PDB file of C-alpha atoms in Angstrom:
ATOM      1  CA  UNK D  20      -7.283 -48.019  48.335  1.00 65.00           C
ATOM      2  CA  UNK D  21      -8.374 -50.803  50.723  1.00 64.00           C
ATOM      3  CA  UNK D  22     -11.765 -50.005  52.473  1.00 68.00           C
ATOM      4  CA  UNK D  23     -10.469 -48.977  56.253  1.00 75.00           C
ATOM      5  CA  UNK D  24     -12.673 -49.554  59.750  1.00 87.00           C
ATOM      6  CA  UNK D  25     -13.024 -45.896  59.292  1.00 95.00           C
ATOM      7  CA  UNK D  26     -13.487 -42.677  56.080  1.00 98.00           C
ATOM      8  CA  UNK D  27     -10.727 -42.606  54.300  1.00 98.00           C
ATOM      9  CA  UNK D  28      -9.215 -38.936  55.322  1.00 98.00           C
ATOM     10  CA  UNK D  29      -8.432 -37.408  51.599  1.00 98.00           C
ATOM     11  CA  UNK D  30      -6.714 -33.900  52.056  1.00 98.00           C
ATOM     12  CA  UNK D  31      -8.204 -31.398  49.808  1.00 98.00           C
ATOM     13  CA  UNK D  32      -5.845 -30.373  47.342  1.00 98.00           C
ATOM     14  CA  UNK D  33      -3.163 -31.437  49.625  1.00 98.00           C
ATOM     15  CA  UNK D  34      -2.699 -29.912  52.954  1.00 95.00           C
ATOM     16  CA  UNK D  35      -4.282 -26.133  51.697  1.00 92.00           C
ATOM     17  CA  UNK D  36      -4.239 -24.987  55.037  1.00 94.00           C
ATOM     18  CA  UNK D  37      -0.727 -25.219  55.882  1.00 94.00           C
ATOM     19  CA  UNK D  38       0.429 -24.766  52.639  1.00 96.00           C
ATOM     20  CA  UNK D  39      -0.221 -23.226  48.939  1.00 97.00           C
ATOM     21  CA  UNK D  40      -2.898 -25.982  48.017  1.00 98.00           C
ATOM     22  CA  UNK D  41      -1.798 -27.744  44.615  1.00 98.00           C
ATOM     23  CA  UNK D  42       1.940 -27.361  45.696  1.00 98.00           C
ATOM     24  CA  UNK D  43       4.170 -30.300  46.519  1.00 98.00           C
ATOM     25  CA  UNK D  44       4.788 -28.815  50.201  1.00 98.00           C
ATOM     26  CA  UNK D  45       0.668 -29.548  50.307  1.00 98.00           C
ATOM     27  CA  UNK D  46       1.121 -32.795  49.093  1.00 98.00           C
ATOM     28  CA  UNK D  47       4.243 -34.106  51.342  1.00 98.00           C
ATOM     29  CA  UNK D  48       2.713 -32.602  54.378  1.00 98.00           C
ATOM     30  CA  UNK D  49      -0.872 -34.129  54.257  1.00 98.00           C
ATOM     31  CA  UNK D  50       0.255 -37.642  55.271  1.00 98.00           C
ATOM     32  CA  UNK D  51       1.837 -36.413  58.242  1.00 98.00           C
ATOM     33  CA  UNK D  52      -1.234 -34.870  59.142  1.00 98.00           C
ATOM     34  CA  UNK D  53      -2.916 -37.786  59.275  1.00 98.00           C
ATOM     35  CA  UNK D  54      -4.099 -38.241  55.498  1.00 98.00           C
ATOM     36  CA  UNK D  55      -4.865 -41.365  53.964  1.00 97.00           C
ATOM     37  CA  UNK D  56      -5.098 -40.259  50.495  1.00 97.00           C
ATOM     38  CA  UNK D  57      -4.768 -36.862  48.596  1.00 97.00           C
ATOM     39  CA  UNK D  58      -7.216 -34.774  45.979  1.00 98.00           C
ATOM     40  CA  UNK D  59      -5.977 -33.091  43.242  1.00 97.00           C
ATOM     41  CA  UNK D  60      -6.828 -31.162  40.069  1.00 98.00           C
ATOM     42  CA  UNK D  61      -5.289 -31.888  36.719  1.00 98.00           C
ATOM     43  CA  UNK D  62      -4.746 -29.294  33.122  1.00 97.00           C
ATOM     44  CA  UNK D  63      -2.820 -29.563  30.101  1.00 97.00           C
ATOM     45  CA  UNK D  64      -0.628 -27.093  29.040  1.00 98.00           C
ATOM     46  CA  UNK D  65      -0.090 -25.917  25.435  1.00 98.00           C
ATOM     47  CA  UNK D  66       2.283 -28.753  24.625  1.00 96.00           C
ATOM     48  CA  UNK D  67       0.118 -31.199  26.314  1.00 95.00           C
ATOM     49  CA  UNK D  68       2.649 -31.553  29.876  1.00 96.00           C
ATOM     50  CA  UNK D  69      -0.463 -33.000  32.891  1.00 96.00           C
ATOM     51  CA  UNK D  70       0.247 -29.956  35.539  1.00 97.00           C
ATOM     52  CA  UNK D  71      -1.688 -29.698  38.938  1.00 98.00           C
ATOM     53  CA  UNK D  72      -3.737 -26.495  39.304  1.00 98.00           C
ATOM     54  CA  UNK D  73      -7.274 -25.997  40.155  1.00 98.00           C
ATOM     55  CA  UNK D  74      -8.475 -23.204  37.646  1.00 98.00           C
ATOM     56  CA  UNK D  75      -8.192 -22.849  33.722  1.00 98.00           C
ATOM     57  CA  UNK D  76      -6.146 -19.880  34.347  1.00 98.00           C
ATOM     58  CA  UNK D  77      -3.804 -18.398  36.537  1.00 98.00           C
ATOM     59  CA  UNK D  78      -4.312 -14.191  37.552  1.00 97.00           C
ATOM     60  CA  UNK D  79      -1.156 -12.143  35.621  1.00 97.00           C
ATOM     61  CA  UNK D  80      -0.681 -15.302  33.536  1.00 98.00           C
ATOM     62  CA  UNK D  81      -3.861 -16.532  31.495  1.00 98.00           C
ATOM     63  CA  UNK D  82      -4.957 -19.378  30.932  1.00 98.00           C
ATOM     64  CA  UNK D  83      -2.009 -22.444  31.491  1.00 98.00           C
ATOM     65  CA  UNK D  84      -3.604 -24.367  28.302  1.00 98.00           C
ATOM     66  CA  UNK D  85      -2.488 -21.351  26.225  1.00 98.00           C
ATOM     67  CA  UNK D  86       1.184 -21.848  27.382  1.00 98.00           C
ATOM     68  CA  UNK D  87       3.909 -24.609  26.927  1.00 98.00           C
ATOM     69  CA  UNK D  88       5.101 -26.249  30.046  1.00 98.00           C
ATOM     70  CA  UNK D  89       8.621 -24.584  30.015  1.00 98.00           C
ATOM     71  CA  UNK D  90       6.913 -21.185  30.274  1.00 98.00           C
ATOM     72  CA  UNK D  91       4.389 -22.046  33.292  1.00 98.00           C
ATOM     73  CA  UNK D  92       7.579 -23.536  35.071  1.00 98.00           C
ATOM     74  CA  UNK D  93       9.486 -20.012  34.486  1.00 98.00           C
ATOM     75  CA  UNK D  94       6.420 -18.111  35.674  1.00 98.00           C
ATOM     76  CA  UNK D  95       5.028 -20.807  37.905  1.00 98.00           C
ATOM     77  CA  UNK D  96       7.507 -22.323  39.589  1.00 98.00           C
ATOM     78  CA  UNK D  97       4.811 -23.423  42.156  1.00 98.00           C
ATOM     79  CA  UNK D  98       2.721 -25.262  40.370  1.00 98.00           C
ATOM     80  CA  UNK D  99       3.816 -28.791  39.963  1.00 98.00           C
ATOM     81  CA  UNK D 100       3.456 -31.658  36.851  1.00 97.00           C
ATOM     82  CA  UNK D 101       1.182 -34.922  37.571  1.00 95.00           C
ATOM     83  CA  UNK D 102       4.384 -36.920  38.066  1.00 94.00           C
ATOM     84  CA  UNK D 103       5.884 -34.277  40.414  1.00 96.00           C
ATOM     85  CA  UNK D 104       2.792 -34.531  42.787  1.00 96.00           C
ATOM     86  CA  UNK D 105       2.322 -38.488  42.545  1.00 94.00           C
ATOM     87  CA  UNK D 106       6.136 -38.874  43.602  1.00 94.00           C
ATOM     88  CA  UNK D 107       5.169 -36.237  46.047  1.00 96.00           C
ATOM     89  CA  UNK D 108       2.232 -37.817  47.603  1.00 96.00           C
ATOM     90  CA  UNK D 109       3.809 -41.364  48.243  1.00 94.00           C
ATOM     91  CA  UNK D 110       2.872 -43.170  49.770  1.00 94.00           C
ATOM     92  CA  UNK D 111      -0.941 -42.004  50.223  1.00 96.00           C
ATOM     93  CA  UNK D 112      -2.891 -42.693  47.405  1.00 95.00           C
ATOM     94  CA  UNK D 113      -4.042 -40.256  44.970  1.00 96.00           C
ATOM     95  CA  UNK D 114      -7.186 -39.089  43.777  1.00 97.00           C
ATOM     96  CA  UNK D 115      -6.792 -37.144  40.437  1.00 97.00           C
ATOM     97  CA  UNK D 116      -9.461 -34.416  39.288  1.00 97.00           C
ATOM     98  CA  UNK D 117      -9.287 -34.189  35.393  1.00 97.00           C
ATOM     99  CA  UNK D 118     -10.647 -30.546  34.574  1.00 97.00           C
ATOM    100  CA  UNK D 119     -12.112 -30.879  31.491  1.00 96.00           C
ATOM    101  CA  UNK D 120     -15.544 -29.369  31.405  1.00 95.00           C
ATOM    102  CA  UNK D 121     -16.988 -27.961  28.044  1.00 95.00           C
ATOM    103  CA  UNK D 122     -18.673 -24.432  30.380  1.00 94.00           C
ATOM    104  CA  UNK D 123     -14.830 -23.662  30.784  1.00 97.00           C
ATOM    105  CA  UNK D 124     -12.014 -22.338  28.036  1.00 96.00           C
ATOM    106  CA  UNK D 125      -9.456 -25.245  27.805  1.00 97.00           C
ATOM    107  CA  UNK D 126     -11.999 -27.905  27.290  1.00 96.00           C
ATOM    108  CA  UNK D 127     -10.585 -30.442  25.288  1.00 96.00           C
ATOM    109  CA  UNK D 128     -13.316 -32.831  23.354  1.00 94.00           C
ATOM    110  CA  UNK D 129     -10.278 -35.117  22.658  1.00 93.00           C
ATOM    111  CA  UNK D 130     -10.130 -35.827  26.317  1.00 94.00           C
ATOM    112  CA  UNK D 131      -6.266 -35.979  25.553  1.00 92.00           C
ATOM    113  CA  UNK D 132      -5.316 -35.969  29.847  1.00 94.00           C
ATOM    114  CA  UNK D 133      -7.931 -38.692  29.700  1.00 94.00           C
ATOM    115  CA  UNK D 134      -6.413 -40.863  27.875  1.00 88.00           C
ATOM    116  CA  UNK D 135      -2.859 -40.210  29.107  1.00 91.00           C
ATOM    117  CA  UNK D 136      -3.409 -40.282  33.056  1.00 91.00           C
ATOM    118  CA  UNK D 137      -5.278 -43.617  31.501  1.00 85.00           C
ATOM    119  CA  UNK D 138      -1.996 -44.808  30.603  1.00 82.00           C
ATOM    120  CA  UNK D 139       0.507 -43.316  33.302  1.00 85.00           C
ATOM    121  CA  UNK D 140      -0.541 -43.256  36.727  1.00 86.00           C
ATOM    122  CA  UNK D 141      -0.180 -45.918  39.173  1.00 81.00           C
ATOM    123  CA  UNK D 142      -2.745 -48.745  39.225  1.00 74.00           C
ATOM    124  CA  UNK D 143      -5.225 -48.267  42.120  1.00 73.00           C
ATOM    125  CA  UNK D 144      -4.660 -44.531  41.408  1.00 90.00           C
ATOM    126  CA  UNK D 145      -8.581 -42.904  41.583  1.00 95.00           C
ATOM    127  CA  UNK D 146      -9.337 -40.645  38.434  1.00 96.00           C
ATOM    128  CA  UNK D 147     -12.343 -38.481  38.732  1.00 97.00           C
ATOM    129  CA  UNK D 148     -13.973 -35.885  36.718  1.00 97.00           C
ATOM    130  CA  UNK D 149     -17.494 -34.050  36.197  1.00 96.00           C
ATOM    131  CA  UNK D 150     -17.604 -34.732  33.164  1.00 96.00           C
ATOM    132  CA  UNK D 151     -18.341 -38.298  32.442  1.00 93.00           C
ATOM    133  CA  UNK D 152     -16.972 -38.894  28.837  1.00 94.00           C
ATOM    134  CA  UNK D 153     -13.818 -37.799  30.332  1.00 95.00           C
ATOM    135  CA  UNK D 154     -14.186 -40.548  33.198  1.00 93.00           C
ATOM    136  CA  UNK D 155     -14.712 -43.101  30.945  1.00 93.00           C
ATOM    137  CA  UNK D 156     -12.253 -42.453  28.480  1.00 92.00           C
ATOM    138  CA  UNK D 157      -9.160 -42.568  31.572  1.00 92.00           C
ATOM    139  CA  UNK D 158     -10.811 -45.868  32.759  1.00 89.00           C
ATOM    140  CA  UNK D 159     -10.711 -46.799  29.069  1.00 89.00           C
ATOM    141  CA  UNK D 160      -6.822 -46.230  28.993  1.00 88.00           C
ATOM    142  CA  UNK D 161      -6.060 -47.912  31.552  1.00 86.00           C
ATOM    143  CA  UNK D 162      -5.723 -49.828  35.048  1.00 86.00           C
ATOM    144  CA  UNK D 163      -7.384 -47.007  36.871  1.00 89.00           C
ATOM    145  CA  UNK D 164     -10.093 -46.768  39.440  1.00 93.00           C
ATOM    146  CA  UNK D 165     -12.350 -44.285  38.904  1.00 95.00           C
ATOM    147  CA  UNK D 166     -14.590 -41.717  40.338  1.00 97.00           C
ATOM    148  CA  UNK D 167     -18.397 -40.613  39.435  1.00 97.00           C
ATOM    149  CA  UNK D 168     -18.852 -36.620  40.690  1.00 98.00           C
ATOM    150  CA  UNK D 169     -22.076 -35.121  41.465  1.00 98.00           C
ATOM    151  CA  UNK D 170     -22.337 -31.504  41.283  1.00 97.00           C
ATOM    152  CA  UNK D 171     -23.458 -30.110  44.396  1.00 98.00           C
ATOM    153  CA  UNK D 172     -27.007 -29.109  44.172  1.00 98.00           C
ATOM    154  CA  UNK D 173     -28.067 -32.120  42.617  1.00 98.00           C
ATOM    155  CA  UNK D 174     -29.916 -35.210  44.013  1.00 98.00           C
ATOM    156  CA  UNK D 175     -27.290 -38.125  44.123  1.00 98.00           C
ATOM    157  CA  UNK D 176     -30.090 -40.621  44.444  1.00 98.00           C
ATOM    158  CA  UNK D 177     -30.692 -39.509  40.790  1.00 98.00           C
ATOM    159  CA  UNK D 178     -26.671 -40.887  39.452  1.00 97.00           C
ATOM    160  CA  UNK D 179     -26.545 -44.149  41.323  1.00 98.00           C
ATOM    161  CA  UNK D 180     -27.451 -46.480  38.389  1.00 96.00           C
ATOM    162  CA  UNK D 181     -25.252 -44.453  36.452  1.00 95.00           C
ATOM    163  CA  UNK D 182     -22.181 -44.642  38.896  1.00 97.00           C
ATOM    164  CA  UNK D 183     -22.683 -48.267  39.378  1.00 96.00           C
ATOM    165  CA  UNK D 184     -19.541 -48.835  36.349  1.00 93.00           C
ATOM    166  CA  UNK D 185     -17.668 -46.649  38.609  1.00 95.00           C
ATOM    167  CA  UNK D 186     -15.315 -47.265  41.773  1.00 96.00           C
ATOM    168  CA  UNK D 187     -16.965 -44.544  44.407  1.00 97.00           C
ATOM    169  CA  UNK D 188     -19.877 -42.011  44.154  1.00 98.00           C
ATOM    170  CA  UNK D 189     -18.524 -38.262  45.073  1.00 98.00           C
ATOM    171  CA  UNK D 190     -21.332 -36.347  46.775  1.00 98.00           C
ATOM    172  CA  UNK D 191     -21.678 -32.981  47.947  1.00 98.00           C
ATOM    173  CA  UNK D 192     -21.930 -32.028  51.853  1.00 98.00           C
ATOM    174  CA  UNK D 193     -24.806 -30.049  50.979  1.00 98.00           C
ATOM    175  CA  UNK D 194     -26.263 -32.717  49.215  1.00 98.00           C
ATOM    176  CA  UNK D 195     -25.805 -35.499  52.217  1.00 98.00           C
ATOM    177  CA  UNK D 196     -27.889 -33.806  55.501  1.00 98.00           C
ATOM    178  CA  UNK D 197     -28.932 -35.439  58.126  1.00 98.00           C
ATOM    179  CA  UNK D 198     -30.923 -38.552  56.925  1.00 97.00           C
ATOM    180  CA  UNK D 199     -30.043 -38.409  53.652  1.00 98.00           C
ATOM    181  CA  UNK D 200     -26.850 -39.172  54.316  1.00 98.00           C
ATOM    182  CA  UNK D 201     -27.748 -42.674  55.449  1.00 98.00           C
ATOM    183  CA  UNK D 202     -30.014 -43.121  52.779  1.00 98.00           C
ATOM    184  CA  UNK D 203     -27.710 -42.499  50.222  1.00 98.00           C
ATOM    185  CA  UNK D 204     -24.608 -44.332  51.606  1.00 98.00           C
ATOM    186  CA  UNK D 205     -27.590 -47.448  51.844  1.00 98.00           C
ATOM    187  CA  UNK D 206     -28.328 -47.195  48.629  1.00 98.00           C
ATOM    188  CA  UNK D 207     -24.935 -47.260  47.037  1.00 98.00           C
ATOM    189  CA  UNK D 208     -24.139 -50.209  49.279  1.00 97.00           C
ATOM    190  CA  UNK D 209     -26.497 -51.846  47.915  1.00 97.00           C
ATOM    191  CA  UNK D 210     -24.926 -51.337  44.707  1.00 97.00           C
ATOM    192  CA  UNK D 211     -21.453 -51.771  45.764  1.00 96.00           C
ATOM    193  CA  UNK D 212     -20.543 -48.396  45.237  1.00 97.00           C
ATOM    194  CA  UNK D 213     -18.332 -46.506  48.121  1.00 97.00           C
ATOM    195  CA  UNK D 214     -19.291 -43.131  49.028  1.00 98.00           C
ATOM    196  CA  UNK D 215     -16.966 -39.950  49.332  1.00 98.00           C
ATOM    197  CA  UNK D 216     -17.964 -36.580  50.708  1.00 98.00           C
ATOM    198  CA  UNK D 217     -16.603 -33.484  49.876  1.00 98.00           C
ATOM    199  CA  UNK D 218     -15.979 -31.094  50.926  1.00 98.00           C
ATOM    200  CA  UNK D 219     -15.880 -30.536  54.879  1.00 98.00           C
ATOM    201  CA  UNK D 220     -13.629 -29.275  57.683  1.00 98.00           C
ATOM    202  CA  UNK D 221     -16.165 -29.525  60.472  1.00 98.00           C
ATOM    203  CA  UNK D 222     -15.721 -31.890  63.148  1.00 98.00           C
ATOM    204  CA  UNK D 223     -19.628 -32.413  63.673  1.00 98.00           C
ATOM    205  CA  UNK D 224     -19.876 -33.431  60.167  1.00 98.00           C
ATOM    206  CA  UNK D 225     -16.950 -34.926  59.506  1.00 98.00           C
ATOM    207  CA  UNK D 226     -18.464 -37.665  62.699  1.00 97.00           C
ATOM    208  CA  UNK D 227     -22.262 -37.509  61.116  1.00 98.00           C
ATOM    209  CA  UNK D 228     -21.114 -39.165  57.895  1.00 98.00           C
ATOM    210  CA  UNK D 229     -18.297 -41.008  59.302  1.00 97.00           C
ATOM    211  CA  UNK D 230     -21.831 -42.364  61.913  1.00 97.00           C
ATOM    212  CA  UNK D 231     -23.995 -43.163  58.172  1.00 97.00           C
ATOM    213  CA  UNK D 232     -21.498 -44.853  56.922  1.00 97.00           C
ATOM    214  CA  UNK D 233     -18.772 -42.923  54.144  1.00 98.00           C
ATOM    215  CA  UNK D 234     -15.896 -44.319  52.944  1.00 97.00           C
ATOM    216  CA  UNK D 235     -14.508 -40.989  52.956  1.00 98.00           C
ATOM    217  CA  UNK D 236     -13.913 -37.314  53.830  1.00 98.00           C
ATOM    218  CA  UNK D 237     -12.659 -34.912  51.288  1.00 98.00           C
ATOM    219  CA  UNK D 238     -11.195 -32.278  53.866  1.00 98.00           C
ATOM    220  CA  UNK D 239      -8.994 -29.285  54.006  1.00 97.00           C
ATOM    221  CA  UNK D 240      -8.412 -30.118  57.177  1.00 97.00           C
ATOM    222  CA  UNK D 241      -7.114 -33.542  57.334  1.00 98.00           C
ATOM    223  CA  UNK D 242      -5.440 -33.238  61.521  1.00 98.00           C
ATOM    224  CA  UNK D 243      -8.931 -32.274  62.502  1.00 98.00           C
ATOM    225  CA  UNK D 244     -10.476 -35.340  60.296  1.00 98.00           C
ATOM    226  CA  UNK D 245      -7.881 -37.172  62.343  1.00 98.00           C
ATOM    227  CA  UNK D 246      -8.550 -36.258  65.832  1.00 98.00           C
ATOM    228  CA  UNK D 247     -12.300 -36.912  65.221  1.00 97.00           C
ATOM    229  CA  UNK D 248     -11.667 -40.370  63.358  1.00 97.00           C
ATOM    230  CA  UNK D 249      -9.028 -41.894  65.802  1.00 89.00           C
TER     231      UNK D 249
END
């Protein structure tokens, strides 16, 4: 996760544009398409296996935490465990979305994926989450860097001081326009916090906040990110 002369290009999910996103073939394409790093989204399933999908549930299959591993793989043979992906995404690094928010049905107060991506995933491996117990508890766990989220729509000059424990800030595009951008990236310098946007596939954009400063793009679109970056 070395700071580069330029964003960091982190492909959304994997390579979603090319491929089902959250599927290995997402994940083993994205470097070739110019990625530096991938985003991903992390459940539990009934016995507690780390799989990769973006929602609680899955449509025709309900919710993944209400099933044990071996029956998602029967059903789900596309959607892969946290190991599968990692392996997957070498050599880019990784950052990991725990899901684990209490306004959705598998919350987990334990924080139980927490505490075990805490333990398991590779050191310099970037663990996010909205939900900030659940940040601190992987970081608690183990050697992992991790990630402070700001939901879009609110003001990310209001969660510096509160990121500063953290590795990188995660900001909304909507929250970063014109000026702001700048502003913000200054004032997490200042605290010697990196800044990572999410999420954009516009080539404008994507060389506005690469221009104020970011230390990376969250993109769908990681070849475009690429073109506009080189």
């Amino acid at each position: 996760m070395r700071i580069l002369e330029r964003p960091w290009i982190i492909a959304h999910r994997g390579a979603g544009l090319r491929h089902r996103e959250n599927t290995l073939e997402a994940f083993a394409a994205a470097g070739g398409l110019g990625a530096d790093a991938v985003e991903l989204d992390v459940r539990r399933t009934a016995d507690g296996v780390l799989v990769v999908h973006h929602d609680a549930s899955v449509p025709g299959f309900g919710l993944l935490v209400d099933h044990a591993f071996d029956d998602v793989r029967a059903s789900l043979a596309w959607v892969p465990t946290l190991s599968e992906a990692l392996a997957a995404c070498d050599p880019l690094w990784v950052n990991v979305e725990i899901k684990n928010s209490p306004f959705e049905p598998d919350w987990d107060p334990e924080d139980t994926v927490a505490a075990t991506i805490g333990a398991l995933v590779p050191h310099g491996t970037l663990v996010s989450s909205f939900n900030p117990a659940t940040v601190e508890r992987a970081r608690a766990s183990g050697p992992v860097r991790t990630g402070y989220l700001v939901f879009e729509g609110m003001d990310p000059a209001d969660f510096l001081d509160a990121a500063v424990s953290h590795d990188t800030l995660h900001v909304a595009v909507a929250d970063l326009p014109p000026g702001k951008d700048r502003e913000i990236v200054a004032a997490a310098s200042e605290r010697g916090l990196p800044v990572i946007v999410y999420t954009t596939d516009e080539p404008d954009e994507i060389e506005r906040f690469a221009a104020a400063g970011v230390a990376g793009v969250i993109t769908n679109a990681p070849d475009v990110a690429a073109a506009v970056l080189s």
